[in-house]
Coordinates of C-alpha atoms and ligand atoms in Angstrom, one line a residue:
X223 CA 0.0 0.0 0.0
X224 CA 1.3 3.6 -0.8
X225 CA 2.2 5.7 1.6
X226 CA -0.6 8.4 2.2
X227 CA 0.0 11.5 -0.2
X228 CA -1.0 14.6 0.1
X229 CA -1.1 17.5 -2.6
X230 CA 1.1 20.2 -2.3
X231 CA -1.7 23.0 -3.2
X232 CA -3.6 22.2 -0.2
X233 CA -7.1 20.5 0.0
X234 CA -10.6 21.3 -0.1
X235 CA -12.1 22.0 3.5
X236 CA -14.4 19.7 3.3
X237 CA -16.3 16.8 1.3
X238 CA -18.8 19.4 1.0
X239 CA -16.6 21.5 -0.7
X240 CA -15.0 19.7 -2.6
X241 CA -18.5 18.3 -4.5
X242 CA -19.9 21.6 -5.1
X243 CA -16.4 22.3 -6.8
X244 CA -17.0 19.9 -8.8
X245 CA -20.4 20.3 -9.9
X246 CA -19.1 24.1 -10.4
X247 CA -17.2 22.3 -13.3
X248 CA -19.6 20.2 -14.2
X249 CA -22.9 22.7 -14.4
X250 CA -21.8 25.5 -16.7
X251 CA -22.6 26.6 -20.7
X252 CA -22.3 23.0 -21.6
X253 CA -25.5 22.3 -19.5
X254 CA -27.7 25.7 -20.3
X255 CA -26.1 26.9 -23.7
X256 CA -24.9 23.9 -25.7
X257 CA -27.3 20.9 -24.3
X258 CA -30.3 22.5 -25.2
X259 CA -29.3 23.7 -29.0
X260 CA -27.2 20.3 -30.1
X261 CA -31.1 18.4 -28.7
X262 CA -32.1 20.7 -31.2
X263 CA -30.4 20.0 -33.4
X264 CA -30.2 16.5 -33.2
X265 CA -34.0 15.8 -33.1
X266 CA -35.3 15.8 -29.3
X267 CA -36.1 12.5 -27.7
X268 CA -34.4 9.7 -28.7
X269 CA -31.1 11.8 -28.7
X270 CA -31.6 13.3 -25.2
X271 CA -32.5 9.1 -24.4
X272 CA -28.8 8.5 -25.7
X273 CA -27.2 11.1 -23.9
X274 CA -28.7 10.0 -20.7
X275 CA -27.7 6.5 -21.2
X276 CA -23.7 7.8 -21.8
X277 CA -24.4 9.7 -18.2
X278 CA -25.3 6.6 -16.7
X279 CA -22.9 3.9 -18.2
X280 CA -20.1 5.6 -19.5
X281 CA -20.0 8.9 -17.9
X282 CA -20.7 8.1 -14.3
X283 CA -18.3 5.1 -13.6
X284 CA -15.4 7.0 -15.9
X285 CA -16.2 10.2 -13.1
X286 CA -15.3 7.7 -10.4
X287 CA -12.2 6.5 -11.6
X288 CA -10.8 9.9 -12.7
X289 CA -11.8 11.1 -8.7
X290 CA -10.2 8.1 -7.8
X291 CA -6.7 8.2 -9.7
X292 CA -6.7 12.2 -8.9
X293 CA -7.0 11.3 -4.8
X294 CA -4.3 8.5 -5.7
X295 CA -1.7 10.8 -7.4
X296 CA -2.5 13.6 -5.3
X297 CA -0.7 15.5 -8.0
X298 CA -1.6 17.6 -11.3
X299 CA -2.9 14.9 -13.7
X300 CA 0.1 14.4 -15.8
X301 CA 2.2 13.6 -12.5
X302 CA -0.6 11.7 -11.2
X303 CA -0.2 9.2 -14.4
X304 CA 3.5 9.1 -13.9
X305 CA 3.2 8.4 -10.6
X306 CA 0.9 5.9 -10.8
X307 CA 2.1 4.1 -13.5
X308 CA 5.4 3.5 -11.7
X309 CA 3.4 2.0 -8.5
X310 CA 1.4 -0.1 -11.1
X311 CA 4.4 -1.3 -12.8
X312 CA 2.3 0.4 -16.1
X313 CA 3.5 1.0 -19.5
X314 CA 4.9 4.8 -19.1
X315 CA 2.7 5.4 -22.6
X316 CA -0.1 5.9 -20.6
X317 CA 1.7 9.2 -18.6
X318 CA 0.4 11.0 -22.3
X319 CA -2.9 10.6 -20.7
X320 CA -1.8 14.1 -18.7
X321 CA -0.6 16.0 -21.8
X322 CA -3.5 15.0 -23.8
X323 CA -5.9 16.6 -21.4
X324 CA -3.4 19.9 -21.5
X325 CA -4.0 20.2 -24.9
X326 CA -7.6 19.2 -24.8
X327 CA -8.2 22.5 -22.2
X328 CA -6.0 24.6 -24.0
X329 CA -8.6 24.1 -27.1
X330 CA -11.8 23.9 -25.2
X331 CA -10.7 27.0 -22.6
X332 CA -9.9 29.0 -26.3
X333 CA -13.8 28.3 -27.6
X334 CA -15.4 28.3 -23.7
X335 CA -14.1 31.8 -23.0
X336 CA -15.6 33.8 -26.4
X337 CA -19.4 32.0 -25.6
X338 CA -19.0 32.9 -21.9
X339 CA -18.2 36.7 -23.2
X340 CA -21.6 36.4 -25.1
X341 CA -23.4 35.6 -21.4
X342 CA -21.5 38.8 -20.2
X343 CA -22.5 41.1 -23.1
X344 CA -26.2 39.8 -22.5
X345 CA -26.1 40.7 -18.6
X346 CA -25.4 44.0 -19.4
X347 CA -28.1 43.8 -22.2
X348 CA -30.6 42.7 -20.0
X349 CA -29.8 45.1 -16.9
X350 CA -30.1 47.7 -19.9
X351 CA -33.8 46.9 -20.4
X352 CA -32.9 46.0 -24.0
X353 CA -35.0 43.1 -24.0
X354 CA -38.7 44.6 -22.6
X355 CA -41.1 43.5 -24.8
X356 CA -39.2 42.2 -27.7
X357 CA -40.3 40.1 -30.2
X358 CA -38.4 37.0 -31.9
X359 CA -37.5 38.6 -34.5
X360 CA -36.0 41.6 -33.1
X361 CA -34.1 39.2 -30.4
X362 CA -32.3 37.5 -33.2
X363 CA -31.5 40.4 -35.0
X364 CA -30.1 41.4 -32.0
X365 CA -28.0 38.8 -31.1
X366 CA -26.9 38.6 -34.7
X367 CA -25.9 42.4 -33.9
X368 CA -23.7 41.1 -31.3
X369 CA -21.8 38.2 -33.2
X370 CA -21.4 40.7 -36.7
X371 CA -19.2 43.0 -34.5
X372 CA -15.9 41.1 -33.3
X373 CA -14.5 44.2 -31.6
X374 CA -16.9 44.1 -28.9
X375 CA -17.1 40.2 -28.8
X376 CA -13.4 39.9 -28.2
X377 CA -13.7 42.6 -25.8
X378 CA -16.0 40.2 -24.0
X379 CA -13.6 37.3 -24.4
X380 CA -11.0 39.3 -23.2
X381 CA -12.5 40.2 -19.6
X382 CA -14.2 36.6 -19.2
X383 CA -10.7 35.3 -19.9
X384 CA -9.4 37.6 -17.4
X385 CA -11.5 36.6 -14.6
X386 CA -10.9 33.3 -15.0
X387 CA -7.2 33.7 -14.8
X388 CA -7.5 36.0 -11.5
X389 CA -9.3 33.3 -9.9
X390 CA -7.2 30.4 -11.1
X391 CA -4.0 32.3 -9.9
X392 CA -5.6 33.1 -6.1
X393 CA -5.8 29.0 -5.8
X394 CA -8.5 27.1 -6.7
X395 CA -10.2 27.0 -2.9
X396 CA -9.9 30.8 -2.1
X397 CA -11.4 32.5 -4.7
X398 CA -14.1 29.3 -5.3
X399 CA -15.5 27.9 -2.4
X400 CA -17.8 31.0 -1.6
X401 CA -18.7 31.8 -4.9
X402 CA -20.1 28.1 -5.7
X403 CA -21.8 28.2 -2.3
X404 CA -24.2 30.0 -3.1
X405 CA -24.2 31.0 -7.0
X406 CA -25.4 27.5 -7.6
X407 CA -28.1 26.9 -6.0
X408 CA -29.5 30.4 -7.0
X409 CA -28.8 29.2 -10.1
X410 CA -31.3 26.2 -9.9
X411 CA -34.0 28.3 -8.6
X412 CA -33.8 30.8 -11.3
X413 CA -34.3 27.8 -13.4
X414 CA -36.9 26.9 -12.2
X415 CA -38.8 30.1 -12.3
X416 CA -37.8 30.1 -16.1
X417 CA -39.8 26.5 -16.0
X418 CA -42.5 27.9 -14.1
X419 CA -42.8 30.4 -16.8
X420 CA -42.3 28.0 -19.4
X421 CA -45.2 26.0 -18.5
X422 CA -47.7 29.2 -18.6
X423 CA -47.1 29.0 -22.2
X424 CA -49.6 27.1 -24.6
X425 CA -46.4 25.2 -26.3
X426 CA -45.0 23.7 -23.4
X427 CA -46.4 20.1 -23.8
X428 CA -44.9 20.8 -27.2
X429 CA -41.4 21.7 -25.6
X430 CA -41.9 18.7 -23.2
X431 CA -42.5 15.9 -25.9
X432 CA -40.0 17.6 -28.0
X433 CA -37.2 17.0 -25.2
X434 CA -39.0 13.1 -24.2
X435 CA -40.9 11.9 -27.0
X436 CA -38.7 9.1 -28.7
X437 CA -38.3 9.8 -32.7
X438 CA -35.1 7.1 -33.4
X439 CA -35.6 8.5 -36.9
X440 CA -34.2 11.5 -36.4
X441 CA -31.0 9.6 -34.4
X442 CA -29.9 7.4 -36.9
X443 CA -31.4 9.3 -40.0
X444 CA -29.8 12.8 -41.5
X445 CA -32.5 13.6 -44.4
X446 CA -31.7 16.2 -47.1
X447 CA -33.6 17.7 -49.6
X448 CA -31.8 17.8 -52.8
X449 CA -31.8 20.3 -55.8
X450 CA -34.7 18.0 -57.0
X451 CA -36.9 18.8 -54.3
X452 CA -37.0 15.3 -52.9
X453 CA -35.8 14.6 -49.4
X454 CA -33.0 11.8 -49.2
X455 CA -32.2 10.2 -45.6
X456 CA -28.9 8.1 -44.6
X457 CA -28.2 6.6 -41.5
X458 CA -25.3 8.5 -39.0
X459 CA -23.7 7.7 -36.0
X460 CA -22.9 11.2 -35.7
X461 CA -25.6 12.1 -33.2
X462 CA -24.9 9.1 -31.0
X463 CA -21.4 10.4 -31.0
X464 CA -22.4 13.7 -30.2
X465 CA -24.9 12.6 -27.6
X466 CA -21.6 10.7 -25.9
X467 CA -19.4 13.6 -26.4
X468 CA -21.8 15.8 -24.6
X469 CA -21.7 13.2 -21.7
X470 CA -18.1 13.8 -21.5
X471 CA -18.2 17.3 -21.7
X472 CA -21.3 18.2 -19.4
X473 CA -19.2 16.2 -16.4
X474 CA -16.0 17.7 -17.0
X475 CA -14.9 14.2 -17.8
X476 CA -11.9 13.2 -20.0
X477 CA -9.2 15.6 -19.7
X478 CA -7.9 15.6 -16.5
X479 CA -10.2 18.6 -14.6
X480 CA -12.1 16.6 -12.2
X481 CA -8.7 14.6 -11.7
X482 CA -7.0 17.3 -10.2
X483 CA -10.3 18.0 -8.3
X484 CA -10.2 14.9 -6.7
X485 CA -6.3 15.2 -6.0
X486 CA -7.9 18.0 -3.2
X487 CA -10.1 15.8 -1.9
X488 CA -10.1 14.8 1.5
X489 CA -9.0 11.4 1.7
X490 CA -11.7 9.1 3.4
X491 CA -14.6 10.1 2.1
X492 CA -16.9 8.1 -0.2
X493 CA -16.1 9.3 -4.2
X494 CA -19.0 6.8 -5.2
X495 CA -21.7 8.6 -3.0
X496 CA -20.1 12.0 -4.7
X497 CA -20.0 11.5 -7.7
X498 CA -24.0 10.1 -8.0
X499 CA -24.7 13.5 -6.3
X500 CA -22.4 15.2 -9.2
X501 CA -24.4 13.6 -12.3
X502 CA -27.6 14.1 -10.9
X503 CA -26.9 17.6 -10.1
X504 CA -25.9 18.5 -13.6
X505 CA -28.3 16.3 -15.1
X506 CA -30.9 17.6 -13.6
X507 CA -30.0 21.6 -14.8
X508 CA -29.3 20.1 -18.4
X509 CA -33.1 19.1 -18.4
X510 CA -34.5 22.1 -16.8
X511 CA -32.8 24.6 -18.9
X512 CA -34.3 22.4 -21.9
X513 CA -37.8 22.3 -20.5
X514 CA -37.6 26.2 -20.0
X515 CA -36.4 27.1 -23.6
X516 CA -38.2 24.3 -26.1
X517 CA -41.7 25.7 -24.8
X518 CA -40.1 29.2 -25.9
X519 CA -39.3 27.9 -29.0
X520 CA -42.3 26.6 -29.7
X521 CA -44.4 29.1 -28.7
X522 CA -42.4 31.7 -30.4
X523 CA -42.3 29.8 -34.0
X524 CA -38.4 30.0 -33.4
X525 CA -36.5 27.0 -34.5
X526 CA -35.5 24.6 -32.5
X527 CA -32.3 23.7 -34.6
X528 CA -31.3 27.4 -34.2
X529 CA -27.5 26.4 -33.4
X530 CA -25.2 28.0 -31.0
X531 CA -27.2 31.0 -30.7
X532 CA -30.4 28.9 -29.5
X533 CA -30.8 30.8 -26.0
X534 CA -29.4 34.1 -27.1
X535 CA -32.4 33.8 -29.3
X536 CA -35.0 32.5 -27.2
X537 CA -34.7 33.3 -23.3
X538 CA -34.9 37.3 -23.7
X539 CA -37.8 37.1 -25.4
X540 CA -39.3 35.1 -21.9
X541 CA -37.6 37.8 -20.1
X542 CA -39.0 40.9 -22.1
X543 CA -42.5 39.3 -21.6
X544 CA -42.6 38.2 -17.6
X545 CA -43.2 40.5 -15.1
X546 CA -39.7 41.5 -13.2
X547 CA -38.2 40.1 -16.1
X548 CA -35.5 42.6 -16.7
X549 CA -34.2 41.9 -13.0
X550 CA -34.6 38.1 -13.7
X551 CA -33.1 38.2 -16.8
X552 CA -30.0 40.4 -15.2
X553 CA -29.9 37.7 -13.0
X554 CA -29.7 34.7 -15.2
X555 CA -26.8 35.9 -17.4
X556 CA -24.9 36.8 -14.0
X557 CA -25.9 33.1 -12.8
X558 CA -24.7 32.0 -16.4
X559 CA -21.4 33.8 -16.5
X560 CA -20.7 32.4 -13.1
X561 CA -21.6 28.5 -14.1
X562 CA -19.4 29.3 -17.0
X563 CA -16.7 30.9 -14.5
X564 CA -16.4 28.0 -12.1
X565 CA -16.1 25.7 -15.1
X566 CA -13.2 27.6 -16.6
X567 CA -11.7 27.5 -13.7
X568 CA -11.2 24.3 -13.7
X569 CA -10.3 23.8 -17.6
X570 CA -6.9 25.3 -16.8
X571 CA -6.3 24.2 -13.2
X572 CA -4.4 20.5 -14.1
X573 CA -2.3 22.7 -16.5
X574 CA -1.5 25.1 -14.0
X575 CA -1.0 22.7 -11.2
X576 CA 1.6 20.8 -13.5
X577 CA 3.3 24.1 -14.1
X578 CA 3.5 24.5 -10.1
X579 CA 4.8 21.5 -9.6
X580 CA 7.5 20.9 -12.6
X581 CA 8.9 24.4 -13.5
X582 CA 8.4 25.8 -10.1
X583 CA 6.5 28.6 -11.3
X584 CA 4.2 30.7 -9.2
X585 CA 0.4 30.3 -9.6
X586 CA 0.1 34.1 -10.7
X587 CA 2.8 34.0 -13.9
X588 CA 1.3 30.5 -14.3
X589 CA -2.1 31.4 -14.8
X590 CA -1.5 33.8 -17.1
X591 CA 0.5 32.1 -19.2
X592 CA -1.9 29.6 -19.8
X593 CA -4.7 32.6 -20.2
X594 CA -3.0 34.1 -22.3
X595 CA -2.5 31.2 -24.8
X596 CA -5.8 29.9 -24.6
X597 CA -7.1 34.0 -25.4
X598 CA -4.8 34.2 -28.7
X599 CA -6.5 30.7 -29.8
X600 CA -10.2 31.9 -28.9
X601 CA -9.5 34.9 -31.4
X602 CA -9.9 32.4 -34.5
X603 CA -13.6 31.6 -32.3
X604 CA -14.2 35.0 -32.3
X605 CA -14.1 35.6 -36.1
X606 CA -15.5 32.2 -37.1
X607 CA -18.9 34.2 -36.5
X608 CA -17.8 36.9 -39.1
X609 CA -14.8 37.3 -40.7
X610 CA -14.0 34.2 -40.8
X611 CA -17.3 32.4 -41.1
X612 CA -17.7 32.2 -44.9
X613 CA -17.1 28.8 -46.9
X614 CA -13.6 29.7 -47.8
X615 CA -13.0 29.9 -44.7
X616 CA -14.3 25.9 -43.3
X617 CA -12.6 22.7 -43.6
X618 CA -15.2 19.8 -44.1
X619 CA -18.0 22.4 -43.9
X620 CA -17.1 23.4 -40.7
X621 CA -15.5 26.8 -38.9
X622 CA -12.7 26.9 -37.1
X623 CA -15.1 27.4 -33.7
X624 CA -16.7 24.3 -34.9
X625 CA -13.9 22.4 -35.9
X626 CA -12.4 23.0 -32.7
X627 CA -15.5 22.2 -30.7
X628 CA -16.0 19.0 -32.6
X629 CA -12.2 18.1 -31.8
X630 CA -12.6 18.2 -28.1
X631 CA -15.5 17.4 -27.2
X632 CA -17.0 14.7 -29.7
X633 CA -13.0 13.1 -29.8
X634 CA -10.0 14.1 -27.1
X635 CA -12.6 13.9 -24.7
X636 CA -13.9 10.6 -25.3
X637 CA -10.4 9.3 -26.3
X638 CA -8.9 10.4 -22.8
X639 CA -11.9 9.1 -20.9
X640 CA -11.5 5.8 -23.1
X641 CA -8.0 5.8 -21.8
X642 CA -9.0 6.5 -17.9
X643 CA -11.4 3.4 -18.1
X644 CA -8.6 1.1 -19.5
X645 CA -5.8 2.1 -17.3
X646 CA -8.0 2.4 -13.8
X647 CA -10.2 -0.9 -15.1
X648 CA -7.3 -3.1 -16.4
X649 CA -3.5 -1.7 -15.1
X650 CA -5.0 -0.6 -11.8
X651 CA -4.8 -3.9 -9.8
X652 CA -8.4 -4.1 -7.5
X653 CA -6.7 -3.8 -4.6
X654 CA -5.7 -0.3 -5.1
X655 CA -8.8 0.3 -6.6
X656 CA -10.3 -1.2 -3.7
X657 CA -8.6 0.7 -1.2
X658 CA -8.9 4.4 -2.5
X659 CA -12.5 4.1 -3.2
X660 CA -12.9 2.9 0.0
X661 CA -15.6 0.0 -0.9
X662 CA -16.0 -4.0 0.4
X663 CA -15.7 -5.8 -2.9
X664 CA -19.2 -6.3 -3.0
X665 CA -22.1 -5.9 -5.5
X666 CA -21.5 -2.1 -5.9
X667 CA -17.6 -2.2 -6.2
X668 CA -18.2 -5.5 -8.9
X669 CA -21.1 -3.5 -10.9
X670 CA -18.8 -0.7 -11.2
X671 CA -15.8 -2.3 -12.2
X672 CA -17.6 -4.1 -14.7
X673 CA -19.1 -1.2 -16.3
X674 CA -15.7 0.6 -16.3
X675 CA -14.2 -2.8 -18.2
X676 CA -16.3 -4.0 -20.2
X677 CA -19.5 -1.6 -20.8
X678 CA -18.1 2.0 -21.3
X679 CA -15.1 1.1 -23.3
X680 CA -17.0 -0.8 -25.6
X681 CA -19.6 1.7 -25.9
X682 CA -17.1 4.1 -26.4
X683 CA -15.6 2.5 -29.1
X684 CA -18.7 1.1 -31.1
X685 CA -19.9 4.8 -31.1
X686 CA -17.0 5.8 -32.8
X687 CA -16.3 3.2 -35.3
X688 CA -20.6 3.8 -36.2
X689 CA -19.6 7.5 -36.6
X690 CA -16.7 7.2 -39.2
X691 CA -18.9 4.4 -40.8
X692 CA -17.6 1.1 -40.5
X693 CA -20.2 -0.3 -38.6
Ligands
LIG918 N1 -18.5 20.8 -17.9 C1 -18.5 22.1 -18.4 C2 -19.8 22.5 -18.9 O1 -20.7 21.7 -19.0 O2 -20.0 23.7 -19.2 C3 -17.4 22.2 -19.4 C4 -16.1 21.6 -19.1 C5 -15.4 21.9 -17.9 C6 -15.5 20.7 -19.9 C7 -14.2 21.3 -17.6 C8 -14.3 20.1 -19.6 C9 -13.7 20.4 -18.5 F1 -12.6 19.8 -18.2

């Protein structure tokens, strides 16, 4: 048995903290900006059916095992995987596990940080009263007023990016713990209002069967109408693989943030109780922010395959309509922009941590390097909306923003969670496994490791293999 570790950036203060630090990375635009408008895109039901079934069999046990070989390495992820690979006698190929999840936040920090900026431009928006009886039509033009200026957008990107870095070079536990206390679950409640208000509309059985009604058609089918006028359908894996993507994204999984998370956590207490808690807490916003803007949608004649600007386009117009709704709506982009903030945060905290602990840097010149680069890449997200969002512009039909978006989340993140699943599943021996999780080998500790060796790996990789075609 190893001797007990501890990290040399401190701990959380408690199990308490530690878990709403971790659903502050979990819960953030992946959950209220980009579930709701790839469900759109992607058809509804069956798709949000698939996504919850990558939550349960892939996502959750993967979140356990990167808690668990965080709180085992006790260091920044790539030193975790060194470390641990020498106490597992491993391959040392698998220490690249580390630097792919650098990379992998150095990409998705770039993209995270420009959409966050659009949250900050719409609190100010919103406390403006720009939004007081609007109609659809004059919402989108006004978002599309936004995205056509990248000045002001990369102003936006610029301060977002900054906050994060001021936080991220305080240390994680100072700047977060009192901010997550209580933005969260004010958060939630403001979420539900936006439900309540939802369901006062006449469209929101519409919304609702939208988000649960099962239409496998639209899952394995991508239909186009051709210059003849006729509609042709093929079958896709790409949804599927978008629908497991998101599962890796939404939890933070895959790249090493909710690794280093768990190398703060307080040793003795149960990660398997924590990270149930963790899923069903970001589940559970995920479906609430789709129940409260499909009805919108709906009822508004708006489209529910609108794309990234889905609730820039559809939440003011709820907020120009409700009574109090410019003080709710000034609220809700705060509550946004601070989901977004906590999950930043931890984007670039396994890169920083490494920095720390390797090249003896500071935290302050640490996180700004990292800032820094990640701002200069989120310039090429800022003009993928307009400069740069013409077809001359796009590789396979795709912008930069979405070339980089589809990189991370719908592959590294997958691929590095595939890893995780292998190494803690097959090179960890049970004992260890055993002992850090802190279970009997009983029916929960068997169920698990099964899942993590057999079920999610295999699901991971038939989803891909279906997605490039040859299955
Ligand atoms: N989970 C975050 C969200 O849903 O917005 C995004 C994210 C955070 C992805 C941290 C990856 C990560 F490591």
């Amino acid at each position: 048995m190893p001797e007990q570790r501890s990290s040399i950036h401190g701990q959380w203060s408690s199990r308490f903290i530690f878990m709403l630090a971790a659903i502050g990375s979990a819960v953030g635009l992946g959950n209220i900006w980009k579930f709701p408008y790839i469900a759109g895109e992607n058809g509804g039901g069956a798709f949000v059916l698939v996504y919850l079934c990558c939550i349960a069999l892939i996502g959750a046990p993967i979140m356990m095992a990167e808690i668990l070989l965080g709180r085992r390495g006790r260091r920044s992820p790539i030193n975790t995987m060194r470390v641990l690979v020498r106490e597992e006698r491993a391959h040392r190929a698998w220490s690249l596990l580390g630097w792919g999840g650098v990379i992998t936040g150095f990409l998705i920090l770039s993209y995270y940080s420009v959409i966050a900026g659009w949250a900050l431009a719409y609190v100010f928006r919103a406390a403006a009263g720009t939004f007081m009886g609007v109609d659809a039509e004059t919402v989108v033009a006004q978002f599309e007023g936004l995205l056509s200026s990248p000045g002001s957008v990369l102003a936006w990107h610029t301060i977002f990016m900054v906050m994060t870095m001021v936080v991220v070079a305080r240390g994680v536990r100072g700047g977060l713990e009192m901010a997550v206390t209580f933005l969260m679950p004010a958060l939630f409640v403001l979420l539900l209002i936006l439900v309540g208000y939802a369901m006062s509309l006449g469209a929101f059985e519409q919304g609702f069967n939208f988000l649960f009604n099962l239409n496998f058609g639209k899952v394995f089918q991508v239909c186009e109408t051709g210059a003849s006028g006729v509609e042709q359908c093929r079958f896709t894996g790409e949804p599927m693989l978008i629908a497991l993507g998101h599962a890796f994204f939404t939890l933070s999984l895959g790249m090493g943030a909710i690794m280093v998370y768990g190398s703060y956590m307080p040793g003795k207490t149960s990660i398997a109780s924590a990270t149930l808690v963790i899923v069903a807490a970001d589940t559970i916003v995920a479906l609430l922010a789709g129940l409260a803007i499909f009805p919108i949608v709906f009822a508004n004649g708006l489209e529910p395959a609108a794309g990234p600007g889905l609730i820039f386009q559809t939440l003011p117009i709820a907020f120009g309509a409700m009574s109090g709704g410019q003080f709710f709506g000034t609220l809700f982009f705060v509550l946004l922009v601070f989901a977004a903030w906590s999950s930043a945060i931890s984007i670039i905290e396994p890169t920083v941590a490494w920095l720390v602990e390797n090249h003896g840097m500071r935290r302050v010149p640490a996180a700004a390097l990292v800032g820094i680069l990640a701002w200069f890449l989120g310039i090429g997200t800022v003009l993928s909306f307009n400069l740069l969002s013409g077809e001359e512009f796009q590789l396979f039909g795709k912008t930069l923003f979405d070339l980089i978006d589809y990189l991370t989340a719908n592959i590294l993140l997958p691929l590095g969670g595939l890893c995780i699943a292998l190494f803690t599943g097959w090179v960890m021996s049970r004992a260890s496994s055993l002992d850090e999780l802190g279970m009997r080998d009983g029916i929960g500790y068997r169920t698990w490791r099964f899942l993590l060796r057999y079920i999610s790996p295999l699901l991971v990789l038939i989803v891909f293999f279906n997605a490039i075609g040859l299955l």
